[in-house]
Structure formats: structure tokens, C-alpha cells
mmCIF file of C-alpha atoms in Angstrom:
data_model
loop_
_atom_site.group_PDB
_atom_site.id
_atom_site.type_symbol
_atom_site.label_atom_id
_atom_site.label_comp_id
_atom_site.label_asym_id
_atom_site.label_seq_id
_atom_site.Cartn_x
_atom_site.Cartn_y
_atom_site.Cartn_z
ATOM 1 C CA UNK D 1 -161.466 -9.194 40.383
ATOM 2 C CA UNK D 2 -160.921 -6.398 38.484
ATOM 3 C CA UNK D 3 -158.465 -3.617 40.730
ATOM 4 C CA UNK D 4 -157.525 -1.349 38.167
ATOM 5 C CA UNK D 5 -160.684 -0.042 35.844
ATOM 6 C CA UNK D 6 -160.818 1.699 32.684
ATOM 7 C CA UNK D 7 -164.486 2.529 32.346
ATOM 8 C CA UNK D 8 -164.013 4.282 28.907
ATOM 9 C CA UNK D 9 -163.241 1.516 26.093
ATOM 10 C CA UNK D 10 -162.875 4.095 23.672
ATOM 11 C CA UNK D 11 -162.088 8.012 23.133
ATOM 12 C CA UNK D 12 -162.617 10.435 20.154
ATOM 13 C CA UNK D 13 -160.412 13.924 20.635
ATOM 14 C CA UNK D 14 -159.491 16.735 17.224
ATOM 15 C CA UNK D 15 -155.738 16.884 16.172
ATOM 16 C CA UNK D 16 -154.378 19.551 18.437
ATOM 17 C CA UNK D 17 -156.707 19.344 21.435
ATOM 18 C CA UNK D 18 -156.792 17.737 25.084
ATOM 19 C CA UNK D 19 -157.217 13.736 24.881
ATOM 20 C CA UNK D 20 -158.291 12.675 29.411
ATOM 21 C CA UNK D 21 -157.565 9.522 29.803
ATOM 22 C CA UNK D 22 -158.923 7.976 33.275
ATOM 23 C CA UNK D 23 -158.309 4.976 35.580
ATOM 24 C CA UNK D 24 -159.765 3.989 38.629
ATOM 25 C CA UNK D 25 -157.941 1.579 41.393
ATOM 26 C CA UNK D 26 -159.708 0.303 44.011
ATOM 27 C CA UNK D 27 -156.239 -1.110 46.247
ATOM 28 C CA UNK D 28 -154.869 1.567 48.032
ATOM 29 C CA UNK D 29 -151.502 -0.472 48.833
ATOM 30 C CA UNK D 30 -150.486 0.199 45.079
ATOM 31 C CA UNK D 31 -147.611 2.526 44.978
ATOM 32 C CA UNK D 32 -146.296 2.962 41.595
ATOM 33 C CA UNK D 33 -148.688 3.711 38.505
ATOM 34 C CA UNK D 34 -147.880 3.500 35.126
ATOM 35 C CA UNK D 35 -149.766 4.261 31.593
ATOM 36 C CA UNK D 36 -148.788 1.888 28.339
ATOM 37 C CA UNK D 37 -149.680 2.575 25.115
ATOM 38 C CA UNK D 38 -150.290 -0.293 22.443
ATOM 39 C CA UNK D 39 -150.487 0.256 18.829
ATOM 40 C CA UNK D 40 -152.471 -2.696 16.479
ATOM 41 C CA UNK D 41 -150.415 -6.003 16.752
ATOM 42 C CA UNK D 42 -147.940 -4.968 18.733
ATOM 43 C CA UNK D 43 -147.084 -5.576 22.643
ATOM 44 C CA UNK D 44 -147.618 -2.409 24.900
ATOM 45 C CA UNK D 45 -144.823 -0.001 25.788
ATOM 46 C CA UNK D 46 -144.211 2.449 28.536
ATOM 47 C CA UNK D 47 -145.104 5.867 27.918
ATOM 48 C CA UNK D 48 -145.136 7.370 31.393
ATOM 49 C CA UNK D 49 -145.048 6.761 35.447
ATOM 50 C CA UNK D 50 -146.044 7.857 38.481
ATOM 51 C CA UNK D 51 -145.145 6.914 42.363
ATOM 52 C CA UNK D 52 -148.069 7.029 44.992
ATOM 53 C CA UNK D 53 -145.877 9.698 47.040
ATOM 54 C CA UNK D 54 -146.414 12.501 43.528
ATOM 55 C CA UNK D 55 -149.478 13.794 42.420
ATOM 56 C CA UNK D 56 -148.387 14.547 38.979
ATOM 57 C CA UNK D 57 -145.696 13.775 36.436
ATOM 58 C CA UNK D 58 -144.975 15.460 33.297
ATOM 59 C CA UNK D 59 -143.066 14.196 30.334
ATOM 60 C CA UNK D 60 -143.185 16.398 26.993
ATOM 61 C CA UNK D 61 -147.194 16.236 25.978
ATOM 62 C CA UNK D 62 -148.025 13.832 28.552
ATOM 63 C CA UNK D 63 -149.097 14.358 32.274
ATOM 64 C CA UNK D 64 -150.086 12.021 34.602
ATOM 65 C CA UNK D 65 -151.696 13.180 37.212
ATOM 66 C CA UNK D 66 -152.639 10.785 40.829
ATOM 67 C CA UNK D 67 -155.666 11.486 43.274
ATOM 68 C CA UNK D 68 -155.222 8.942 45.996
ATOM 69 C CA UNK D 69 -158.187 9.985 47.624
ATOM 70 C CA UNK D 70 -160.548 9.368 44.812
ATOM 71 C CA UNK D 71 -158.203 6.446 43.974
ATOM 72 C CA UNK D 72 -158.025 8.288 40.005
ATOM 73 C CA UNK D 73 -155.614 8.633 37.877
ATOM 74 C CA UNK D 74 -155.529 10.376 34.561
ATOM 75 C CA UNK D 75 -153.165 11.109 31.381
ATOM 76 C CA UNK D 76 -153.752 13.921 29.556
ATOM 77 C CA UNK D 77 -152.079 14.529 26.475
ATOM 78 C CA UNK D 78 -151.824 17.973 25.134
ATOM 79 C CA UNK D 79 -151.557 18.732 21.849
ATOM 80 C CA UNK D 80 -152.803 15.261 20.911
ATOM 81 C CA UNK D 81 -151.885 13.982 17.435
ATOM 82 C CA UNK D 82 -153.022 11.400 15.100
ATOM 83 C CA UNK D 83 -149.740 9.321 15.932
ATOM 84 C CA UNK D 84 -150.935 8.926 19.573
ATOM 85 C CA UNK D 85 -154.031 7.002 18.331
ATOM 86 C CA UNK D 86 -153.411 3.815 19.934
ATOM 87 C CA UNK D 87 -154.959 1.708 23.076
ATOM 88 C CA UNK D 88 -153.745 3.112 26.038
ATOM 89 C CA UNK D 89 -153.435 0.872 29.480
ATOM 90 C CA UNK D 90 -153.352 1.788 33.282
ATOM 91 C CA UNK D 91 -151.151 -0.613 35.485
ATOM 92 C CA UNK D 92 -151.053 -0.429 39.053
ATOM 93 C CA UNK D 93 -148.026 -2.088 41.091
ATOM 94 C CA UNK D 94 -148.525 -3.362 44.791
ATOM 95 C CA UNK D 95 -145.488 -5.665 45.797
ATOM 96 C CA UNK D 96 -144.110 -7.959 42.703
ATOM 97 C CA UNK D 97 -146.979 -7.449 40.703
ATOM 98 C CA UNK D 98 -148.722 -5.090 38.120
ATOM 99 C CA UNK D 99 -152.480 -4.637 37.670
ATOM 100 C CA UNK D 100 -153.659 -3.538 33.830
ATOM 101 C CA UNK D 101 -157.188 -2.004 32.943
ATOM 102 C CA UNK D 102 -158.669 -3.057 30.002
ATOM 103 C CA UNK D 103 -157.540 -0.270 27.887
ATOM 104 C CA UNK D 104 -158.912 2.853 26.413
ATOM 105 C CA UNK D 105 -158.820 3.110 22.356
ATOM 106 C CA UNK D 106 -157.725 6.886 21.832
ATOM 107 C CA UNK D 107 -158.494 7.995 18.456
ATOM 108 C CA UNK D 108 -157.025 11.309 17.349
ATOM 109 C CA UNK D 109 -158.967 12.917 14.290
ATOM 110 C CA UNK D 110 -156.966 14.925 11.822
ATOM 111 C CA UNK S 1 -133.342 -6.462 16.446
ATOM 112 C CA UNK S 2 -136.405 -7.203 18.745
ATOM 113 C CA UNK S 3 -136.080 -7.285 22.249
ATOM 114 C CA UNK S 4 -138.580 -9.488 23.129
ATOM 115 C CA UNK S 5 -139.867 -11.714 20.673
ATOM 116 C CA UNK S 6 -142.390 -14.235 21.106
ATOM 117 C CA UNK S 7 -143.629 -17.067 18.431
ATOM 118 C CA UNK S 8 -145.503 -17.640 16.811
ATOM 119 C CA UNK S 9 -147.565 -14.522 16.228
ATOM 120 C CA UNK S 10 -150.970 -16.400 15.109
ATOM 121 C CA UNK S 11 -151.876 -20.121 16.412
ATOM 122 C CA UNK S 12 -154.668 -21.830 14.976
ATOM 123 C CA UNK S 13 -155.578 -24.738 16.722
ATOM 124 C CA UNK S 14 -158.334 -27.469 17.235
ATOM 125 C CA UNK S 15 -159.375 -28.285 20.565
ATOM 126 C CA UNK S 16 -157.659 -31.069 22.355
ATOM 127 C CA UNK S 17 -154.592 -30.342 21.003
ATOM 128 C CA UNK S 18 -151.014 -29.368 23.060
ATOM 129 C CA UNK S 19 -149.078 -26.195 21.298
ATOM 130 C CA UNK S 20 -146.401 -24.137 23.051
ATOM 131 C CA UNK S 21 -145.739 -20.467 22.812
ATOM 132 C CA UNK S 22 -142.000 -19.776 22.565
ATOM 133 C CA UNK S 23 -140.626 -16.276 24.221
ATOM 134 C CA UNK S 24 -137.018 -15.030 24.392
ATOM 135 C CA UNK S 25 -135.553 -11.886 25.414
ATOM 136 C CA UNK S 26 -132.151 -9.957 24.591
ATOM 137 C CA UNK S 27 -132.073 -7.520 26.946
ATOM 138 C CA UNK S 28 -130.557 -9.108 30.023
ATOM 139 C CA UNK S 29 -133.616 -8.561 32.229
ATOM 140 C CA UNK S 30 -133.650 -11.028 35.052
ATOM 141 C CA UNK S 31 -137.414 -11.509 35.407
ATOM 142 C CA UNK S 32 -140.024 -12.496 32.439
ATOM 143 C CA UNK S 33 -143.593 -12.665 32.703
ATOM 144 C CA UNK S 34 -147.059 -14.434 30.498
ATOM 145 C CA UNK S 35 -150.122 -11.776 30.006
ATOM 146 C CA UNK S 36 -153.354 -12.973 28.983
ATOM 147 C CA UNK S 37 -155.397 -10.707 27.327
ATOM 148 C CA UNK S 38 -158.645 -12.273 27.143
ATOM 149 C CA UNK S 39 -161.880 -11.318 24.924
ATOM 150 C CA UNK S 40 -163.016 -8.605 27.196
ATOM 151 C CA UNK S 41 -159.608 -6.748 26.814
ATOM 152 C CA UNK S 42 -158.326 -6.940 30.129
ATOM 153 C CA UNK S 43 -154.194 -7.771 30.693
ATOM 154 C CA UNK S 44 -154.264 -10.185 32.831
ATOM 155 C CA UNK S 45 -150.829 -11.601 34.542
ATOM 156 C CA UNK S 46 -150.272 -15.689 34.085
ATOM 157 C CA UNK S 47 -146.877 -16.556 35.473
ATOM 158 C CA UNK S 48 -143.631 -14.744 36.380
ATOM 159 C CA UNK S 49 -140.016 -16.041 36.299
ATOM 160 C CA UNK S 50 -136.706 -14.512 37.989
ATOM 161 C CA UNK S 51 -133.622 -16.061 36.979
ATOM 162 C CA UNK S 52 -135.438 -19.225 35.401
ATOM 163 C CA UNK S 53 -137.384 -19.307 38.995
ATOM 164 C CA UNK S 54 -141.237 -19.380 39.130
ATOM 165 C CA UNK S 55 -142.279 -16.255 41.741
ATOM 166 C CA UNK S 56 -146.036 -15.533 40.276
ATOM 167 C CA UNK S 57 -148.650 -18.360 39.351
ATOM 168 C CA UNK S 58 -151.541 -16.786 39.550
ATOM 169 C CA UNK S 59 -154.936 -19.191 39.006
ATOM 170 C CA UNK S 60 -154.390 -20.592 35.445
ATOM 171 C CA UNK S 61 -155.791 -24.176 34.394
ATOM 172 C CA UNK S 62 -152.899 -26.667 35.239
ATOM 173 C CA UNK S 63 -152.751 -27.517 31.320
ATOM 174 C CA UNK S 64 -150.649 -24.219 31.315
ATOM 175 C CA UNK S 65 -147.027 -25.013 31.764
ATOM 176 C CA UNK S 66 -144.328 -22.567 31.774
ATOM 177 C CA UNK S 67 -140.723 -23.625 31.488
ATOM 178 C CA UNK S 68 -137.858 -21.600 31.924
ATOM 179 C CA UNK S 69 -134.290 -23.350 30.515
ATOM 180 C CA UNK S 70 -132.439 -19.602 31.199
ATOM 181 C CA UNK S 71 -133.199 -16.511 32.104
ATOM 182 C CA UNK S 72 -133.324 -15.177 28.526
ATOM 183 C CA UNK S 73 -136.224 -17.280 27.966
ATOM 184 C CA UNK S 74 -139.852 -18.109 29.088
ATOM 185 C CA UNK S 75 -141.917 -20.529 27.330
ATOM 186 C CA UNK S 76 -145.515 -21.714 27.273
ATOM 187 C CA UNK S 77 -146.958 -25.072 27.177
ATOM 188 C CA UNK S 78 -150.721 -25.673 26.915
ATOM 189 C CA UNK S 79 -152.394 -29.163 26.662
ATOM 190 C CA UNK S 80 -155.566 -29.994 25.933
ATOM 191 C CA UNK S 81 -156.402 -26.952 24.395
ATOM 192 C CA UNK S 82 -159.842 -25.378 24.995
ATOM 193 C CA UNK S 83 -162.099 -23.090 23.364
ATOM 194 C CA UNK S 84 -161.626 -20.630 26.156
ATOM 195 C CA UNK S 85 -158.205 -20.330 25.633
ATOM 196 C CA UNK S 86 -158.736 -18.228 22.896
ATOM 197 C CA UNK S 87 -157.131 -15.040 23.356
ATOM 198 C CA UNK S 88 -153.958 -13.478 22.795
ATOM 199 C CA UNK S 89 -151.179 -14.232 25.146
ATOM 200 C CA UNK S 90 -147.908 -11.282 26.114
ATOM 201 C CA UNK S 91 -144.821 -12.418 27.009
ATOM 202 C CA UNK S 92 -143.037 -9.436 28.745
ATOM 203 C CA UNK S 93 -139.472 -8.778 30.453
ATOM 204 C CA UNK S 94 -138.454 -6.435 32.997
ATOM 205 C CA UNK S 95 -134.797 -5.928 34.785
ATOM 206 C CA UNK S 96 -135.845 -7.147 37.928
ATOM 207 C CA UNK S 97 -139.177 -8.186 39.825
ATOM 208 C CA UNK S 98 -141.661 -5.279 40.927
ATOM 209 C CA UNK S 99 -139.619 -3.035 38.372
ATOM 210 C CA UNK S 100 -141.766 -1.329 36.404
ATOM 211 C CA UNK S 101 -139.676 -0.971 33.208
ATOM 212 C CA UNK S 102 -141.755 -3.788 31.324
ATOM 213 C CA UNK S 103 -141.082 -4.878 27.640
ATOM 214 C CA UNK S 104 -143.802 -6.812 25.723
ATOM 215 C CA UNK S 105 -143.805 -8.821 22.932
ATOM 216 C CA UNK S 106 -146.053 -8.155 20.046
ATOM 217 C CA UNK S 107 -148.206 -10.962 21.377
ATOM 218 C CA UNK S 108 -149.381 -14.299 20.049
ATOM 219 C CA UNK S 109 -152.943 -14.907 19.071
ATOM 220 C CA UNK S 110 -154.033 -18.147 19.614
ATOM 221 C CA UNK S 111 -157.602 -19.307 18.350
ATOM 222 C CA UNK S 112 -158.937 -22.789 19.647
ATOM 223 C CA UNK S 113 -161.657 -23.794 16.982
#
């Protein structure tokens, strides 16, 4: 069963605009959420995280929002840059284990 | 100097063969993992070791056997390879179990023909 879902496999955005990547989860016991970024032929790299006790965390151009009642997580990138083109995975932690979504491929068009 | 390195990067082999994928981390992390990314892009944990001790063993066939000779290494041996084993396998490490500071290797693309 897939406890973390990213329903949009791909997203295209113009450079300078906002990119919004979404993630839904089913387990209300998840206590930590993360976003990873993956370039082709590389492993995922950690991007930003948020604790379940918060609803927003910002780091430069990246902001993660958490809506616990909706069991929804989103990553906002603004302004989007061509170098942001990658696959983005959301992940959620329960106990010692992380559960990953299937990824959303973001293309930022110059 | 790669933090988490796994070899080989690509592996093409015939059904029925036995193969190993090696993973080493030089970060001093206590915990290492093997993840499988299948054709649906689903990244799913297979095993986790903490200081050479197996702590997570998800439902994977017995043909998959992890080996951790020390906390810097976690190798994955696969016996009697099947077509369905074709996937990208990622090794990762974190400072301690449950820590979110995962560092992933670049992946091993296994193709079974």
C-alpha cells in the first residue's frame, strides 16, 4: 500500500513563475515530512523538511506547507529556475522509517 | 570524494544468475539502507542496518540478502535473479535510525534479461 502519493507525475513551469508540487498521505501518525530532489543518474538529495507540529517552513526560494487536516503537503518554488528541473520526491516518517512518494518531474522552461 | 558510493552503476545479467551490489559510505553514519525504485518510480525500502545490525527487513524475497561487514558498508546480494528484479537500487545512509538526513548513492540500474 502506498501511504505517500504524488498524483502528478510531471509539471512544466515557465522560468520565474511559481512551481507547486503536491503530496498526499494517509497515515496521520507521520511526524516528519521531507522533500528530496533528484537529477538524472544521481541519487535523491535532501531539499527541505517540516515537522508535523508546524504548517510552514521556508528556505530561500523553497517553502513547504503542511495541512494536517487534509493530509496534504506542498512544495513551492519561487521563482522557478531552469536548474530546478528535476524529479521531486516527498517522504514522510513514521517511527524509524520513511515512506516515499513516486516523484513529480518538474521542468522549468527558460 | 563521494559520500555514498555504490557499484556497479549498471548491471545487466541473465535470469538465474547471482549478483552483488556494493555500497560504502564515508560519512561516519550509523545507519544504512537499501531502497528499490521500480518501473512505477515507487521508492520502497528493502533493508536497514544500524551499526551492522539489521533493523528493517521489509517483505522482500529471500533471494535478497544484505550483508554489512562494518557500519560503513552495506552490500546487497541477489540469488537466482528474475525479470521482476529489474529496477534501480539505491543505497543510502543517515546519521542514526529515524534521522531525516539521508544521503543517497547514485543508484545501480539492474536489468535482468
